[in-house]
């Protein structure tokens, strides 16, 4: 019991640090400013949508881009990334007589050294020419009518080079309700938004579902080619822009009212598991040492307190039980804002250790997939780890 007491005490110290000194990562108030509309006729924007086998979701997402109320000139380019379904046909049908003009194009299969999505983005950038702003947004993201205007307005007002919004993911099924809020919470812990947004901080990231970038700044950072083999392309893009001297900002989408929302369903645990596992080991730079440290760290931070509470209650060790309860309570308190952001009862925040256990399993499974030669597999493509 003494060993478990000390382990739980270390976990408690870790939570004190995370709560007070880790960029306030647990807060959910980093949002777009209101109002932030650009002046009439300001700038030109190209919206680039990479799409591979997305016919099922385009009906909910693409019309929201084609109906944008933007005072400048906007266009949408959907890049069909080798789809085997009717993605291109659905897009062309939806684009007929739309307010914002739509172009559907295809780059062909990516050459060696490129991921499919980034090859599609490069093709989209080359096809739009000299625009002021480029919005990269995924095919499953639905936007409010003023989304583009608000993004450009804030970027112009604050002279940003990149502005990214973490889209609200679906939380309809029981597994989505358990795992999705934790996904965003863990992302914020890895990349505290306030540190990302601080020019002098080395922390950089973006959320790939919605990334507005100044075209000249993208070129200065080396263009899409600079991150051509990145599996976690959004973080790589934010890092490239910041390292090149750009000013970047990452925010959460607005609350329950639709602003930047993912319409992609993840009905079962397997769907969410694969979504995380396909890139988790890449996040660890394919390092087995980092994987071991992550497993130990997750167990220490998220599991020590519940184990201590149960062990203390069963063994009649009151100090151990009280310490476990106190650490679990602090952990839970940091998760309450994210649970509420996703419209979940505050009481569900107590389930954070269960979600962390699932993410631990997903991370280990990601490494196992890599060891078996599957790498980051997505829609029929597999990307091995980059060569050293």
Short mmCIF file of C-alpha atoms in Angstrom, two decimals:
data_model
loop_
_atom_site.label_atom_id
_atom_site.label_comp_id
_atom_site.label_asym_id
_atom_site.label_seq_id
_atom_site.Cartn_x
_atom_site.Cartn_y
_atom_site.Cartn_z
CA UNK A 1 0.00 0.00 0.00
CA UNK A 2 2.89 2.37 0.74
CA UNK A 3 4.10 2.10 -2.86
CA UNK A 4 0.62 2.83 -4.21
CA UNK A 5 0.33 5.79 -1.84
CA UNK A 6 3.52 7.31 -3.21
CA UNK A 7 2.49 6.63 -6.80
CA UNK A 8 -0.85 8.34 -6.18
CA UNK A 9 0.90 11.26 -4.53
CA UNK A 10 3.07 11.69 -7.65
CA UNK A 11 -0.08 11.51 -9.77
CA UNK A 12 -1.60 14.24 -7.60
CA UNK A 13 1.43 16.49 -8.09
CA UNK A 14 1.18 15.89 -11.83
CA UNK A 15 -2.46 17.02 -11.78
CA UNK A 16 -1.61 20.15 -9.79
CA UNK A 17 0.94 21.04 -12.46
CA UNK A 18 -1.42 20.22 -15.34
CA UNK A 19 -4.25 22.19 -13.80
CA UNK A 20 -2.33 25.35 -12.94
CA UNK A 21 0.77 25.50 -15.11
CA UNK A 22 0.05 23.72 -18.41
CA UNK A 23 -1.43 26.54 -20.44
CA UNK A 24 -4.92 26.21 -18.92
CA UNK A 25 -5.41 23.44 -21.45
CA UNK A 26 -8.66 22.27 -19.85
CA UNK A 27 -10.55 25.51 -20.44
CA UNK A 28 -12.90 25.74 -23.41
CA UNK A 29 -13.14 29.52 -23.83
CA UNK A 30 -10.63 29.93 -26.68
CA UNK A 31 -13.05 30.78 -29.50
CA UNK A 32 -13.40 33.10 -32.49
CA UNK A 33 -14.16 36.68 -31.55
CA UNK A 34 -17.56 38.23 -32.30
CA UNK A 35 -18.14 40.15 -34.46
CA UNK A 36 -15.27 39.65 -36.90
CA UNK A 37 -16.70 40.22 -40.36
CA UNK A 38 -14.31 41.48 -43.06
CA UNK A 39 -15.10 44.76 -44.81
CA UNK A 40 -17.15 44.54 -48.01
CA UNK A 41 -15.18 43.34 -51.00
CA UNK A 42 -12.14 42.36 -48.95
CA UNK A 43 -9.94 39.73 -50.47
CA UNK A 44 -10.37 36.52 -52.37
CA UNK A 45 -10.72 33.10 -50.77
CA UNK A 46 -10.41 29.61 -52.21
CA UNK A 47 -11.95 26.79 -50.20
CA UNK A 48 -10.18 23.51 -50.92
CA UNK A 49 -11.95 20.28 -49.96
CA UNK A 50 -9.99 17.00 -50.33
CA UNK A 51 -12.46 14.15 -50.71
CA UNK A 52 -11.92 10.40 -50.99
CA UNK A 53 -15.06 8.25 -50.98
CA UNK A 54 -17.14 10.94 -49.28
CA UNK A 55 -20.39 10.69 -51.24
CA UNK A 56 -22.30 9.70 -48.10
CA UNK A 57 -21.52 12.93 -46.19
CA UNK A 58 -21.25 15.54 -48.95
CA UNK A 59 -24.99 16.18 -48.94
CA UNK A 60 -24.72 17.57 -45.39
CA UNK A 61 -21.42 19.41 -45.69
CA UNK A 62 -20.79 20.75 -49.20
CA UNK A 63 -24.02 22.82 -49.50
CA UNK A 64 -22.95 24.79 -46.40
CA UNK A 65 -19.77 25.88 -48.19
CA UNK A 66 -21.61 26.70 -51.41
CA UNK A 67 -24.02 28.96 -49.51
CA UNK A 68 -21.42 31.05 -47.66
CA UNK A 69 -22.35 34.70 -47.12
CA UNK A 70 -18.96 36.23 -47.83
CA UNK A 71 -18.52 39.90 -48.87
CA UNK A 72 -15.44 39.22 -50.98
CA UNK A 73 -14.92 36.72 -53.81
CA UNK A 74 -14.98 33.06 -52.87
CA UNK A 75 -14.76 29.77 -54.73
CA UNK A 76 -14.84 26.12 -53.70
CA UNK A 77 -12.56 23.47 -55.19
CA UNK A 78 -13.38 19.86 -54.37
CA UNK A 79 -10.39 17.63 -55.10
CA UNK A 80 -11.54 14.08 -55.76
CA UNK A 81 -8.72 11.99 -54.31
CA UNK A 82 -9.17 8.76 -56.24
CA UNK A 83 -12.68 8.01 -54.98
CA UNK A 84 -14.26 4.68 -55.83
CA UNK A 85 -17.78 5.92 -55.10
CA UNK A 86 -19.81 8.77 -56.64
CA UNK A 87 -18.05 11.59 -54.79
CA UNK A 88 -17.36 13.66 -57.90
CA UNK A 89 -20.85 13.18 -59.35
CA UNK A 90 -22.55 14.12 -56.06
CA UNK A 91 -20.37 17.21 -55.75
CA UNK A 92 -21.14 18.41 -59.27
CA UNK A 93 -24.86 17.95 -58.69
CA UNK A 94 -24.73 19.90 -55.44
CA UNK A 95 -22.71 22.66 -57.08
CA UNK A 96 -25.22 23.40 -59.83
CA UNK A 97 -26.47 27.01 -59.52
CA UNK A 98 -24.86 27.48 -56.09
CA UNK A 99 -24.12 30.93 -54.68
CA UNK A 100 -20.40 30.13 -54.45
CA UNK A 101 -18.94 28.59 -57.63
CA UNK A 102 -17.66 25.02 -57.42
CA UNK A 103 -14.91 23.28 -59.35
CA UNK A 104 -14.42 19.51 -59.13
CA UNK A 105 -10.99 18.24 -60.09
CA UNK A 106 -8.73 15.24 -59.55
CA UNK A 107 -4.93 15.04 -59.21
CA UNK A 108 -4.52 11.33 -59.88
CA UNK A 109 -2.65 8.96 -57.59
CA UNK A 110 -0.03 10.55 -55.31
CA UNK A 111 3.62 10.00 -56.20
CA UNK A 112 6.02 8.30 -53.82
CA UNK A 113 6.70 10.39 -50.74
CA UNK A 114 3.29 12.05 -50.65
CA UNK A 115 0.21 11.22 -48.63
CA UNK A 116 -2.99 11.24 -50.64
CA UNK A 117 -4.59 14.12 -48.76
CA UNK A 118 -1.58 16.39 -49.09
CA UNK A 119 -1.21 15.58 -52.78
CA UNK A 120 -4.85 16.58 -53.18
CA UNK A 121 -4.30 19.81 -51.24
CA UNK A 122 -1.27 20.69 -53.37
CA UNK A 123 -3.30 20.13 -56.51
CA UNK A 124 -6.06 22.34 -55.13
CA UNK A 125 -3.64 25.14 -54.26
CA UNK A 126 -2.12 25.06 -57.74
CA UNK A 127 -5.53 25.16 -59.38
CA UNK A 128 -6.76 28.32 -57.65
CA UNK A 129 -3.89 30.63 -58.49
CA UNK A 130 -3.39 34.05 -56.91
CA UNK A 131 -5.93 34.26 -54.08
CA UNK A 132 -5.43 36.03 -50.77
CA UNK A 133 -6.64 33.24 -48.49
CA UNK A 134 -6.99 29.48 -48.70
CA UNK A 135 -9.35 27.54 -46.48
CA UNK A 136 -8.53 23.85 -46.14
CA UNK A 137 -11.59 22.04 -44.85
CA UNK A 138 -12.50 18.37 -44.76
CA UNK A 139 -15.36 16.85 -46.72
CA UNK A 140 -17.26 16.00 -43.53
CA UNK A 141 -17.25 19.53 -42.08
CA UNK A 142 -20.40 21.66 -42.18
CA UNK A 143 -20.07 25.43 -41.80
CA UNK A 144 -22.45 28.14 -40.62
CA UNK A 145 -23.33 30.70 -43.34
CA UNK A 146 -21.02 33.30 -41.78
CA UNK A 147 -18.14 30.90 -41.10
CA UNK A 148 -15.90 32.11 -43.91
CA UNK A 149 -16.58 35.76 -43.15
CA UNK A 150 -15.76 35.30 -39.47
CA UNK A 151 -12.56 33.39 -40.20
CA UNK A 152 -11.24 35.92 -42.70
CA UNK A 153 -12.42 38.83 -40.55
CA UNK A 154 -10.48 37.66 -37.50
CA UNK A 155 -7.40 36.70 -39.51
CA UNK A 156 -7.30 40.09 -41.23
CA UNK A 157 -8.00 42.07 -38.08
CA UNK A 158 -5.27 40.35 -36.06
CA UNK A 159 -2.86 39.91 -38.97
CA UNK A 160 -2.78 36.16 -38.63
CA UNK A 161 -1.07 33.85 -41.09
CA UNK A 162 -3.07 30.78 -40.05
CA UNK A 163 -6.37 30.48 -38.21
CA UNK A 164 -7.69 27.01 -37.40
CA UNK A 165 -10.93 25.91 -35.77
CA UNK A 166 -11.25 22.59 -33.95
CA UNK A 167 -14.56 21.35 -35.35
CA UNK A 168 -17.23 19.99 -33.05
CA UNK A 169 -17.37 16.24 -33.58
CA UNK A 170 -20.57 14.21 -33.35
CA UNK A 171 -21.67 12.87 -29.97
CA UNK A 172 -24.85 10.96 -30.82
CA UNK A 173 -24.00 7.38 -29.85
CA UNK A 174 -22.89 6.21 -26.42
CA UNK A 175 -19.36 5.56 -27.65
CA UNK A 176 -19.14 9.00 -29.26
CA UNK A 177 -20.30 10.55 -25.99
CA UNK A 178 -17.58 8.73 -24.06
CA UNK A 179 -14.66 9.07 -26.46
CA UNK A 180 -15.10 12.26 -28.50
CA UNK A 181 -14.91 14.82 -25.66
CA UNK A 182 -11.85 13.01 -24.34
CA UNK A 183 -10.26 13.15 -27.81
CA UNK A 184 -10.49 16.95 -27.87
CA UNK A 185 -9.41 17.16 -24.21
CA UNK A 186 -6.30 15.06 -24.89
CA UNK A 187 -5.51 17.10 -28.02
CA UNK A 188 -5.68 20.27 -25.95
CA UNK A 189 -3.35 18.74 -23.36
CA UNK A 190 -0.81 17.83 -26.04
CA UNK A 191 -1.13 21.23 -27.70
CA UNK A 192 -2.51 23.78 -25.21
CA UNK A 193 -4.37 26.30 -27.34
CA UNK A 194 -3.07 29.31 -25.43
CA UNK A 195 0.51 28.20 -25.99
CA UNK A 196 -0.15 27.51 -29.66
CA UNK A 197 -1.50 31.05 -29.98
CA UNK A 198 1.45 32.66 -28.21
CA UNK A 199 3.98 33.88 -30.83
CA UNK A 200 7.01 33.22 -28.61
CA UNK A 201 5.93 29.70 -27.66
CA UNK A 202 7.41 26.76 -29.55
CA UNK A 203 4.11 24.86 -29.33
CA UNK A 204 2.37 24.75 -32.72
CA UNK A 205 -0.64 22.91 -34.09
CA UNK A 206 -3.76 23.21 -36.19
CA UNK A 207 -6.98 21.23 -36.55
CA UNK A 208 -7.20 19.82 -40.07
CA UNK A 209 -10.97 20.08 -40.43
CA UNK A 210 -10.81 23.86 -40.76
CA UNK A 211 -7.56 25.73 -41.51
CA UNK A 212 -7.52 29.21 -43.02
CA UNK A 213 -4.06 30.19 -44.25
CA UNK A 214 -2.70 33.28 -45.95
CA UNK A 215 -1.47 32.18 -49.38
CA UNK A 216 1.78 34.19 -49.24
CA UNK A 217 2.53 32.78 -45.78
CA UNK A 218 1.96 29.24 -47.04
CA UNK A 219 4.41 29.86 -49.85
CA UNK A 220 6.98 31.30 -47.43
CA UNK A 221 6.72 28.12 -45.34
CA UNK A 222 7.47 25.97 -48.39
CA UNK A 223 3.92 25.24 -49.47
CA UNK A 224 2.15 21.94 -49.00
CA UNK A 225 5.27 20.20 -50.33
CA UNK A 226 7.07 21.05 -47.09
CA UNK A 227 4.90 18.52 -45.23
CA UNK A 228 4.25 16.13 -48.13
CA UNK A 229 4.70 12.90 -46.15
CA UNK A 230 3.05 13.99 -42.90
CA UNK A 231 0.36 11.66 -41.58
CA UNK A 232 -0.67 14.20 -38.94
CA UNK A 233 -0.81 16.94 -41.53
CA UNK A 234 -2.67 19.56 -39.49
CA UNK A 235 -0.10 19.74 -36.70
CA UNK A 236 2.69 19.67 -39.29
CA UNK A 237 1.12 22.56 -41.20
CA UNK A 238 0.75 24.67 -38.07
CA UNK A 239 4.34 23.90 -37.11
CA UNK A 240 5.66 24.82 -40.57
CA UNK A 241 3.81 28.16 -40.56
CA UNK A 242 4.98 29.08 -37.07
CA UNK A 243 8.60 28.10 -37.72
CA UNK A 244 8.63 30.29 -40.81
CA UNK A 245 7.69 33.30 -38.70
CA UNK A 246 3.94 33.16 -39.17
CA UNK A 247 1.43 34.05 -36.51
CA UNK A 248 -1.00 31.20 -35.92
CA UNK A 249 -4.17 30.76 -33.87
CA UNK A 250 -6.11 27.64 -32.89
CA UNK A 251 -9.60 27.91 -31.39
CA UNK A 252 -12.58 25.74 -30.54
CA UNK A 253 -15.74 25.95 -32.62
CA UNK A 254 -18.69 27.74 -31.07
CA UNK A 255 -21.05 25.88 -28.75
CA UNK A 256 -24.13 23.80 -29.62
CA UNK A 257 -25.23 26.14 -32.44
CA UNK A 258 -23.68 24.89 -35.68
CA UNK A 259 -20.55 26.76 -36.67
CA UNK A 260 -17.86 24.31 -37.76
CA UNK A 261 -19.24 20.81 -37.18
CA UNK A 262 -18.23 17.35 -38.30
CA UNK A 263 -21.13 15.38 -39.75
CA UNK A 264 -19.21 12.10 -39.92
CA UNK A 265 -20.79 9.37 -37.80
CA UNK A 266 -18.73 7.01 -35.65
CA UNK A 267 -21.53 4.62 -34.64
CA UNK A 268 -19.46 1.95 -32.89
CA UNK A 269 -16.35 1.59 -30.79
CA UNK A 270 -14.47 0.05 -33.73
CA UNK A 271 -15.02 3.18 -35.85
CA UNK A 272 -13.63 5.48 -33.17
CA UNK A 273 -10.85 3.02 -32.35
CA UNK A 274 -9.63 2.99 -35.95
CA UNK A 275 -9.89 6.78 -36.21
CA UNK A 276 -7.45 7.19 -33.33
CA UNK A 277 -5.26 4.13 -33.89
CA UNK A 278 -4.39 4.97 -37.50
CA UNK A 279 -2.23 7.94 -36.44
CA UNK A 280 -1.50 7.59 -32.70
CA UNK A 281 1.92 5.96 -33.17
CA UNK A 282 2.82 8.61 -35.76
CA UNK A 283 2.08 11.22 -33.10
CA UNK A 284 4.81 9.50 -31.05
CA UNK A 285 7.18 9.80 -34.04
CA UNK A 286 7.15 5.99 -34.34
CA UNK A 287 9.33 5.77 -31.24
CA UNK A 288 9.00 2.67 -29.08
CA UNK A 289 10.68 4.54 -26.24
CA UNK A 290 8.08 7.29 -26.42
CA UNK A 291 5.37 4.63 -26.57
CA UNK A 292 6.65 3.05 -23.35
CA UNK A 293 6.78 6.45 -21.68
CA UNK A 294 3.27 7.24 -22.86
CA UNK A 295 1.85 4.00 -21.50
CA UNK A 296 3.51 4.57 -18.11
CA UNK A 297 2.48 8.22 -18.11
CA UNK A 298 -1.17 7.50 -18.96
CA UNK A 299 -1.36 4.83 -16.28
CA UNK A 300 0.23 7.11 -13.68
CA UNK A 301 -1.85 10.20 -14.46
CA UNK A 302 -5.26 8.68 -15.17
CA UNK A 303 -5.39 5.29 -13.46
CA UNK A 304 -3.44 5.62 -10.20
CA UNK A 305 -6.16 7.59 -8.41
CA UNK A 306 -9.08 5.21 -9.17
CA UNK A 307 -6.93 2.21 -8.25
CA UNK A 308 -5.87 3.89 -5.02
CA UNK A 309 -9.46 4.74 -4.10
CA UNK A 310 -10.68 1.18 -4.67
CA UNK A 311 -7.66 -0.40 -2.99
CA UNK A 312 -8.01 1.92 -0.01
CA UNK A 313 -11.69 1.15 0.41
CA UNK A 314 -11.18 -2.60 0.07
CA UNK A 315 -8.12 -2.70 2.31
CA UNK A 316 -9.42 -0.28 4.91
CA UNK A 317 -6.59 2.18 4.21
CA UNK A 318 -8.32 5.52 4.80
CA UNK A 319 -5.39 7.84 3.84
CA UNK A 320 -4.90 5.97 0.56
CA UNK A 321 -8.62 6.09 -0.24
CA UNK A 322 -8.86 9.81 0.57
CA UNK A 323 -5.80 10.63 -1.52
CA UNK A 324 -7.17 8.64 -4.45
CA UNK A 325 -10.51 10.41 -4.12
CA UNK A 326 -8.87 13.85 -4.00
CA UNK A 327 -6.72 13.24 -7.08
CA UNK A 328 -9.66 11.77 -9.01
CA UNK A 329 -11.76 14.78 -8.03
CA UNK A 330 -9.11 17.20 -9.34
CA UNK A 331 -8.81 15.21 -12.58
CA UNK A 332 -12.58 15.23 -12.97
CA UNK A 333 -12.80 18.97 -12.35
CA UNK A 334 -10.47 19.66 -15.29
CA UNK A 335 -12.69 17.57 -17.56
CA UNK A 336 -16.01 19.16 -16.61
CA UNK A 337 -15.67 22.13 -19.03
CA UNK A 338 -15.11 19.79 -21.99
CA UNK A 339 -18.03 17.57 -20.98
CA UNK A 340 -20.28 20.63 -20.79
CA UNK A 341 -18.93 21.97 -24.09
CA UNK A 342 -20.23 18.78 -25.70
CA UNK A 343 -23.55 19.06 -23.90
CA UNK A 344 -22.86 16.20 -21.52
CA UNK A 345 -23.77 16.20 -17.80
CA UNK A 346 -20.92 17.33 -15.56
CA UNK A 347 -21.21 14.03 -13.68
CA UNK A 348 -19.95 12.16 -16.77
CA UNK A 349 -16.55 13.79 -16.28
CA UNK A 350 -15.85 11.13 -13.69
CA UNK A 351 -15.50 8.66 -16.59
CA UNK A 352 -12.28 10.26 -17.83
CA UNK A 353 -10.13 7.34 -16.54
CA UNK A 354 -12.27 4.91 -18.58
CA UNK A 355 -11.77 7.00 -21.72
CA UNK A 356 -8.04 7.24 -21.00
CA UNK A 357 -7.85 3.45 -20.72
CA UNK A 358 -9.42 3.10 -24.15
CA UNK A 359 -6.97 5.64 -25.62
CA UNK A 360 -4.10 3.72 -24.06
CA UNK A 361 -5.32 0.62 -25.87
CA UNK A 362 -5.72 2.53 -29.14
CA UNK A 363 -2.17 3.86 -28.89
CA UNK A 364 -0.68 0.43 -28.26
CA UNK A 365 -2.74 -1.02 -31.10
CA UNK A 366 -1.45 1.72 -33.39
CA UNK A 367 2.11 0.63 -32.63
CA UNK A 368 1.23 -3.02 -33.22
CA UNK A 369 -0.24 -2.13 -36.62
CA UNK A 370 2.97 -0.32 -37.50
CA UNK A 371 5.06 -3.33 -36.43
CA UNK A 372 2.97 -5.53 -38.71
CA UNK A 373 3.68 -3.26 -41.67
CA UNK A 374 0.27 -1.65 -41.87
CA UNK A 375 1.45 1.80 -40.81
CA UNK A 376 -1.21 4.50 -40.96
CA UNK A 377 -3.97 2.86 -42.98
CA UNK A 378 -6.81 5.00 -44.33
CA UNK A 379 -9.37 4.24 -47.03
CA UNK A 380 -7.29 1.67 -48.86
CA UNK A 381 -3.93 3.41 -48.49
CA UNK A 382 -1.16 2.59 -46.04
CA UNK A 383 1.59 5.01 -45.14
CA UNK A 384 4.76 3.61 -43.56
CA UNK A 385 6.90 5.61 -41.17
CA UNK A 386 9.10 8.19 -42.94
CA UNK A 387 12.66 7.03 -43.57
CA UNK A 388 15.22 8.30 -41.10
#
